[in-house]
Short mmCIF file of C-alpha atoms in Angstrom, two decimals:
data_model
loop_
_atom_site.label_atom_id
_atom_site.label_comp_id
_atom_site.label_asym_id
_atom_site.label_seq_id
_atom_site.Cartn_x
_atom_site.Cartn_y
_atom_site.Cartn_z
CA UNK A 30 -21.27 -74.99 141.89
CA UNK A 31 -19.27 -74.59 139.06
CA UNK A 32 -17.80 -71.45 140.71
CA UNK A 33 -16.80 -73.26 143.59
CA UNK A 34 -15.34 -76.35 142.29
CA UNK A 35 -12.63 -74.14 140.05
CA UNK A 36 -12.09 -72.25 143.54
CA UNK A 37 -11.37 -75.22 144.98
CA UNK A 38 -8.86 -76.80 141.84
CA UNK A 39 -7.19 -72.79 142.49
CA UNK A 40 -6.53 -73.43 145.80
CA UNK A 41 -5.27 -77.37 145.21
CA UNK A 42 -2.97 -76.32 142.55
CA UNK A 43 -1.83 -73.33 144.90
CA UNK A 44 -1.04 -75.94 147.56
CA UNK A 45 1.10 -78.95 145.46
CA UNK A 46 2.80 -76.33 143.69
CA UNK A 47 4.29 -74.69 146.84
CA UNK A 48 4.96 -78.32 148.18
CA UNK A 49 6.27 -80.07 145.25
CA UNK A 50 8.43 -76.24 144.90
CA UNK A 51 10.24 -76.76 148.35
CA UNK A 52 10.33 -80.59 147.79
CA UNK A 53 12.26 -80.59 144.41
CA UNK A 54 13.60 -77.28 143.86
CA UNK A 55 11.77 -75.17 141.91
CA UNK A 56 8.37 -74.85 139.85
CA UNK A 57 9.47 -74.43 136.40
CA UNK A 58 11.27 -75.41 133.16
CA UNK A 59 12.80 -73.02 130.44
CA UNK A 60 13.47 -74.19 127.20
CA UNK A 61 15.48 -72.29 125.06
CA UNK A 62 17.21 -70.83 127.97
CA UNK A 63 19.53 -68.10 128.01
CA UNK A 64 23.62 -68.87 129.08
CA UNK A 65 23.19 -65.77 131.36
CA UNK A 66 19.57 -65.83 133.05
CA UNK A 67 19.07 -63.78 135.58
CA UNK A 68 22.23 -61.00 134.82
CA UNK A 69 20.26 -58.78 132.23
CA UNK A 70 18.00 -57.78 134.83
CA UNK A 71 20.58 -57.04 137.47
CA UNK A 72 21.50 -54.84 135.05
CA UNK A 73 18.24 -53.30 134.88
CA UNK A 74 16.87 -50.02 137.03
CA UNK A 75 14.75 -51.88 140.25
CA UNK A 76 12.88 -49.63 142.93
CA UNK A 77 12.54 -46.42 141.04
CA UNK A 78 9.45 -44.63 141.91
CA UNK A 79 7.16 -43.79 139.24
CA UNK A 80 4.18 -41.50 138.02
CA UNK A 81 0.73 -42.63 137.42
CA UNK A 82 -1.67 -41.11 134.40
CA UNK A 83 -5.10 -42.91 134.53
CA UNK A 84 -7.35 -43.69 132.48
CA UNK A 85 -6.06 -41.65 129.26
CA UNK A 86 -8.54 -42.11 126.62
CA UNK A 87 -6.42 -43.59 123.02
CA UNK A 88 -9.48 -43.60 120.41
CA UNK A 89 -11.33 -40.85 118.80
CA UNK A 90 -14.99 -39.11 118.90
CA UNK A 91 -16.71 -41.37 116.53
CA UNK A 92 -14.80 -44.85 117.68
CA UNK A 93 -17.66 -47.08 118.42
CA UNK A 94 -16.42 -47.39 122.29
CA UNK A 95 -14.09 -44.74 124.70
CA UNK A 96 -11.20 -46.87 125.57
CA UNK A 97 -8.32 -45.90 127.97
CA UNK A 98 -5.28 -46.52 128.94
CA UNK A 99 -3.18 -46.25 132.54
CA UNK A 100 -0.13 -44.91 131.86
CA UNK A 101 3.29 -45.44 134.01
CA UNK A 102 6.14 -43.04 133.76
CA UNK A 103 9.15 -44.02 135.73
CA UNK A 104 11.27 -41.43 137.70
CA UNK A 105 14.55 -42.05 135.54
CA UNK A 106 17.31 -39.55 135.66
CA UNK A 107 18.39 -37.54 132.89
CA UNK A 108 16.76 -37.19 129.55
CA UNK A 109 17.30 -40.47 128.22
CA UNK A 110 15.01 -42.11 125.95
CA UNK A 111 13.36 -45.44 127.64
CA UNK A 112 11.76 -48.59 127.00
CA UNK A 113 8.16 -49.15 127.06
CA UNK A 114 5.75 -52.03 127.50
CA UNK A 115 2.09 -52.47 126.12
CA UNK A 116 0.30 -54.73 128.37
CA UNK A 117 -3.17 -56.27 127.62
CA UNK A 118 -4.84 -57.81 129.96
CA UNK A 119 -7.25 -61.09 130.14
CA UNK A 120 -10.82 -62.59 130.24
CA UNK A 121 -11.88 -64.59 127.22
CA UNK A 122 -12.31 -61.80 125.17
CA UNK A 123 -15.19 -61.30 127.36
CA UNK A 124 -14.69 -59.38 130.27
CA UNK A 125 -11.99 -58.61 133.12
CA UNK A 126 -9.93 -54.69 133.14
CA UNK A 127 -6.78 -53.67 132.84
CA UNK A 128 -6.78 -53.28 136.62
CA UNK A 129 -5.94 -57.05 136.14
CA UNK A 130 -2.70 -56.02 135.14
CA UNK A 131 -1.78 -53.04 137.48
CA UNK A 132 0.98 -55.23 139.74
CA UNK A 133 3.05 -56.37 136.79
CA UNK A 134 2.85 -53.20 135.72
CA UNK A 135 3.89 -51.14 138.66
CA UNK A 136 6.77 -53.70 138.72
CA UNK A 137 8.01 -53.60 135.49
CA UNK A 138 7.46 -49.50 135.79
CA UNK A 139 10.15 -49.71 139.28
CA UNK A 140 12.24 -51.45 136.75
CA UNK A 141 12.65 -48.30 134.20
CA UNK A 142 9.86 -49.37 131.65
CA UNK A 143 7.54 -47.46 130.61
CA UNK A 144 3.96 -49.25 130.62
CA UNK A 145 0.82 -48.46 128.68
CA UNK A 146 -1.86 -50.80 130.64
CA UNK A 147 -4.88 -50.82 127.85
CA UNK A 148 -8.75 -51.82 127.97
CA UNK A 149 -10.04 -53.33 124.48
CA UNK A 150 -13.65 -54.17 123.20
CA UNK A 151 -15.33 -57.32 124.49
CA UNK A 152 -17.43 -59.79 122.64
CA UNK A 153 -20.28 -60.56 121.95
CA UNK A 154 -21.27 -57.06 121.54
CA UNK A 155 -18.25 -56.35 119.26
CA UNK A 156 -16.80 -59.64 117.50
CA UNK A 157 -13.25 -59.66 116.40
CA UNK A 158 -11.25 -58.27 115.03
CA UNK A 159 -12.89 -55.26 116.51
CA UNK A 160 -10.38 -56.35 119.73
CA UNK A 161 -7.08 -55.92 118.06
CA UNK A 162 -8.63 -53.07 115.67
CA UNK A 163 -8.66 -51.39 119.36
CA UNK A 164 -4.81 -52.34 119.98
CA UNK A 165 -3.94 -51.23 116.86
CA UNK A 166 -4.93 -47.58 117.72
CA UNK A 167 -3.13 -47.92 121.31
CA UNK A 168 0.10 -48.97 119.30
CA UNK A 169 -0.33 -45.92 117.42
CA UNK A 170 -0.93 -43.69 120.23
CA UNK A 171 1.95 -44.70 122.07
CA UNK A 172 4.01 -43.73 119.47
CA UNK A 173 2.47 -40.49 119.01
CA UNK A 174 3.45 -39.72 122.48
CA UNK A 175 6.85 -41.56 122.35
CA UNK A 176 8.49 -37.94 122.82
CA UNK A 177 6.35 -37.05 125.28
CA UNK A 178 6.83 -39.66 127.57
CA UNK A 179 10.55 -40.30 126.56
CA UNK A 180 10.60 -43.64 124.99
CA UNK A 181 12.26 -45.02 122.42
CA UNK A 182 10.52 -45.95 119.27
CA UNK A 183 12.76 -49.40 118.71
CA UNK A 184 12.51 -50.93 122.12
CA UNK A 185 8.53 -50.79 122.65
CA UNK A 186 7.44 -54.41 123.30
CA UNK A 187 4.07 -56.16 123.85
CA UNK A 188 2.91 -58.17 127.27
CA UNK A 189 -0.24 -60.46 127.41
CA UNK A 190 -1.75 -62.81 129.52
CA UNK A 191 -4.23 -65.42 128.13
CA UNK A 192 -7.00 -63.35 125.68
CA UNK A 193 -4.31 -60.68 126.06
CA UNK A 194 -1.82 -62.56 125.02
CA UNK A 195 -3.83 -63.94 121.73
CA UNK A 196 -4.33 -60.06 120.71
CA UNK A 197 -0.59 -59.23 121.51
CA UNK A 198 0.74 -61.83 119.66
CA UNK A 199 -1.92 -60.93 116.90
CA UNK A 200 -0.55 -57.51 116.88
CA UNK A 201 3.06 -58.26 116.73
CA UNK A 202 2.91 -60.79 114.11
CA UNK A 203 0.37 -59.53 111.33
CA UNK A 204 2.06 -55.72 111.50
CA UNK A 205 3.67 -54.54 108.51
CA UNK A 206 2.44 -57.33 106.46
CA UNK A 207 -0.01 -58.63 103.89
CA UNK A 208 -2.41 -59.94 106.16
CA UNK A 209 -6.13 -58.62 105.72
CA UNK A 210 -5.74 -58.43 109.64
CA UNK A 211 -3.00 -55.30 109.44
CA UNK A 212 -6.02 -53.22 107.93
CA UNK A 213 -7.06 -50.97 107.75
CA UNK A 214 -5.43 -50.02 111.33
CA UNK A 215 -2.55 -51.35 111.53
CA UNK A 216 0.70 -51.26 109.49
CA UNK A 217 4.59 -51.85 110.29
CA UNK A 218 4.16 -49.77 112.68
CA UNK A 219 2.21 -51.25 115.09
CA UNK A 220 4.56 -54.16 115.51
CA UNK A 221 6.87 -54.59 118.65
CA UNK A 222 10.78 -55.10 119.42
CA UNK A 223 9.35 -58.13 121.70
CA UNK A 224 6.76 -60.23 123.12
CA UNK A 225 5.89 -61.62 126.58
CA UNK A 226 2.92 -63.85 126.22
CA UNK A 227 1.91 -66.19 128.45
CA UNK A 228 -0.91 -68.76 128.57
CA UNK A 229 -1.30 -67.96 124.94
CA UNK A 230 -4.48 -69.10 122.79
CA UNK A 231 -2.13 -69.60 119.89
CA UNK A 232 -4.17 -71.68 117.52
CA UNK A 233 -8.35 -71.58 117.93
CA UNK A 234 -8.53 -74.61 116.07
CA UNK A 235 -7.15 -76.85 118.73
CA UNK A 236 -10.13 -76.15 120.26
CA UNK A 237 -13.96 -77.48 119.51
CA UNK A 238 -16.17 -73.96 119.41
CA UNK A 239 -16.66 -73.32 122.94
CA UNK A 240 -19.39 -70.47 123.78
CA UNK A 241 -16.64 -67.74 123.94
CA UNK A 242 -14.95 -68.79 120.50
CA UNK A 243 -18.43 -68.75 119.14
CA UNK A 244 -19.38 -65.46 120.43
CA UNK A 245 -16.23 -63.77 119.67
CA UNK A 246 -16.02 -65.16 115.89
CA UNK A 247 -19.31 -65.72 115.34
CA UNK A 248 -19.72 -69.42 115.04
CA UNK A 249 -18.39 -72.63 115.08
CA UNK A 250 -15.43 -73.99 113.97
CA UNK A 251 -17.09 -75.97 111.40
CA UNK A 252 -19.21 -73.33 110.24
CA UNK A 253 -16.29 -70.56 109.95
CA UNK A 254 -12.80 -72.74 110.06
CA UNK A 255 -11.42 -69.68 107.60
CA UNK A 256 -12.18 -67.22 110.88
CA UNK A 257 -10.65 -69.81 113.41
CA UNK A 258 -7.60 -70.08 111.30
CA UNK A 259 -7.06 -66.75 110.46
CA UNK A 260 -7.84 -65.40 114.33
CA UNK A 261 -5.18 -67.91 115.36
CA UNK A 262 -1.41 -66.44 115.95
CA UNK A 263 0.35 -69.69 114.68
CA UNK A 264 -1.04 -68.97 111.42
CA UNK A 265 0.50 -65.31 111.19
CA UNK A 266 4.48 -66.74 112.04
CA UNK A 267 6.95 -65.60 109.80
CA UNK A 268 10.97 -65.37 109.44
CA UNK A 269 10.77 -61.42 110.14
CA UNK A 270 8.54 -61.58 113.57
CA UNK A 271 10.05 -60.07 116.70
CA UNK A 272 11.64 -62.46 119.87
CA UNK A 273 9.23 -63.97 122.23
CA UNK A 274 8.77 -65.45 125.50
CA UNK A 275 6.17 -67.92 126.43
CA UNK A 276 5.20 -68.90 129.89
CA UNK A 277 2.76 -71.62 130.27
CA UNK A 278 1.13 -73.56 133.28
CA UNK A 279 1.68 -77.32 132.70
CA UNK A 280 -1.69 -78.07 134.12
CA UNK A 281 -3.76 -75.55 132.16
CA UNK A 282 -6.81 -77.11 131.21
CA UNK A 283 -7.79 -73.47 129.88
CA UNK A 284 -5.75 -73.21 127.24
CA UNK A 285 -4.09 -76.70 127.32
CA UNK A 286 -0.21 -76.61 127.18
CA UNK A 287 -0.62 -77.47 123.15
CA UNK A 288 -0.89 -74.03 122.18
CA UNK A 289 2.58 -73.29 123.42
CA UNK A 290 3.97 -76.00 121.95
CA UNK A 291 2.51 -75.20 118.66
CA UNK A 292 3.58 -71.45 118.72
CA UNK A 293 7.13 -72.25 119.78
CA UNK A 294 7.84 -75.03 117.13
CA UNK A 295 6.33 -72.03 114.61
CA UNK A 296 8.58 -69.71 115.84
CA UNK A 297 11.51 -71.86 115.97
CA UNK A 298 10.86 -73.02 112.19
CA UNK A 299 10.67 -69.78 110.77
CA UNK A 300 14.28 -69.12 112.15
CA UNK A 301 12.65 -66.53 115.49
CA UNK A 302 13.97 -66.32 118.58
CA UNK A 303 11.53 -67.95 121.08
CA UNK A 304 12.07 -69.08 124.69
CA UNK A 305 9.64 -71.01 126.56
CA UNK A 306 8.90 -71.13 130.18
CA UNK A 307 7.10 -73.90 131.36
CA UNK A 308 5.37 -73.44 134.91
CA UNK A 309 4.76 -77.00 136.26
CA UNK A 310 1.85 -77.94 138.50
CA UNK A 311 -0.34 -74.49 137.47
CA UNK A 312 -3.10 -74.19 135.62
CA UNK A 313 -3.76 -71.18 133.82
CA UNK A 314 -5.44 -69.28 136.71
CA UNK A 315 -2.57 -70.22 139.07
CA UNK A 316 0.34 -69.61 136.51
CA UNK A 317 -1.16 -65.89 136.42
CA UNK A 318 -1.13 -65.79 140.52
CA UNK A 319 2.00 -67.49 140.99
CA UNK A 320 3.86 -66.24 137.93
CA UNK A 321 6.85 -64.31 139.96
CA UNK A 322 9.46 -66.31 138.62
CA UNK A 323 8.04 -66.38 135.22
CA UNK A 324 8.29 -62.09 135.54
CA UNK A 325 12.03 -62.88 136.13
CA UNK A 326 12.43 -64.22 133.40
CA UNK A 327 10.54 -61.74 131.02
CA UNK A 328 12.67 -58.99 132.57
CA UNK A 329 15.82 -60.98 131.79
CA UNK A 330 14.74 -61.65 128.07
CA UNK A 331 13.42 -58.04 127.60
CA UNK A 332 16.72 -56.61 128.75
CA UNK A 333 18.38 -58.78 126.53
CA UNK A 334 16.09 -58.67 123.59
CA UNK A 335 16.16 -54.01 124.03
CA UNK A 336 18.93 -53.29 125.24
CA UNK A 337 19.79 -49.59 125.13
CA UNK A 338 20.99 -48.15 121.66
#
């Protein structure tokens, strides 16, 4: 029943937002916008073709779990050294693949990136930070193959949807500093020249301890609030963190539209770019389907936030 009664809010939200879309002109709202939007990525590669390598396994022999990653090489001309994108994908922590992923990857990958789509741990079995432990290594990796694969070390950036985007923003915001969280894995590093993060879990303790907060930390907020704080991005912001862009479904009863709020005014405070994308009338399930215009966006600010050296 429960099932069917989120199918059903899916398909209602589906429905207003295409009709309140053609009724008023649009289904979002971007704060912090750009002068220029939309001209970065004009100025971007579109419709190249590009080469597939699945499954490539990122962690060693004795790492408690084989984890892969699909990686997308673009068909760019000439030897020039590219951007790349690490994109995690969704599922409370819990479940889901990085097949969830594959469209925005292929897209971004027609638009010159290259992508690293990666799988992580899931909870209960393995409670964090065993997740962004995993993410750590993938950072790694990808630079170990930078030459390889032709990209360039400075414009790597991070892309995350919901869970994903928790352990993205994680990554990008504990690297390179004192954090307990940046070992013994991590280090500078591991950071990112930008993020893309959308429906965002940005601080746990908005929440009360849900099952999959308790199972991934290993208790309740009361019991543990040092955990929930410390497994909660807003808590890691700092003046030296890389540019992001949030995206956000108005009507996300998820990961209620709080969390961006909270991460932005963080960001802004400690002197970061941020830019924030609101997408009205979706909740988080439908800002994922329907998040075209929110990719539009993230290609804009990625162009502009790595351009080429």
């Amino acid at each position: 029943m429960a099932r069917a009664m989120r199918a059903l809010r899916i398909w209602q939200e589906l429905g207003l937002c295409l009709m309140l879309g053609m009724a008023l002109g649009g289904c979002s709202t971007y704060v912090n916008a750009p002068d220029v939007s939309g001209a970065a990525a004009a100025r971007t590669p579109q419709g190249l073709d590009y080469q597939v390598l699945p499954d490539q396994l990122f962690t060693p022999g004795d790492w408690p779990q084989p984890l892969s990653a699909d990686v997308y090489l673009p068909d760019t001309a000439g030897d020039a050294m590219r951007p790349a994108v690490m994109m995690v994908h969704g599922g409370g922590w819990e479940g889901r693949s990085k097949e969830d992923m594959t469209p925005i990857a292929k897209r971004f990958a027609r638009h010159g990136y290259v992508v690293i789509n990666v799988s992580y741990r899931f909870a209960p079995e393995f409670r964090f930070p065993a997740q962004l432990h995993d993410l750590q290594l993938a950072r790694h990796w990808i630079d170990a193959h930078a030459a390889e694969w032709r990209i360039d070390p400075g414009r790597i950036a991070g892309l995350g949807y919901s869970s994903g985007a928790h352990l993205v923003s994680l990554l990008a915001l504990v690297a390179g500093t004192d954090s307990p969280l940046d070992r013994p894995y991590g280090g500078a590093d591991t950071g990112f020249a930008a993020v893309v993060s959308g429906g965002t879990p940005a601080d746990l303790r908005l929440w009360d301890s849900g099952r999959l907060l308790i199972q991934l930390l290993g208790g309740t907020k009361e019991e543990l609030p040092g955990a929930y704080a410390s497994a909660s991005p807003v808590t890691h912001v700092h003046a030296g963190a890389p540019p992001f862009f949030l995206f956000h479904g108005t009507w996300d009863d998820l990961v209620p539209p709080e969390h961006a709020r909270v991460l932005f005014t963080a960001l802004q405070s400690h002197g970061v770019h941020v830019e924030l994308y609101w997408m009205r009338w979706r909740g988080h399930i439908t800002a994922f389907l329907l998040r075209g215009d929110a990719e539009d966006a993230a290609l804009d600010f990625l162009a502009r936030e790595m351009p080429p050296g």
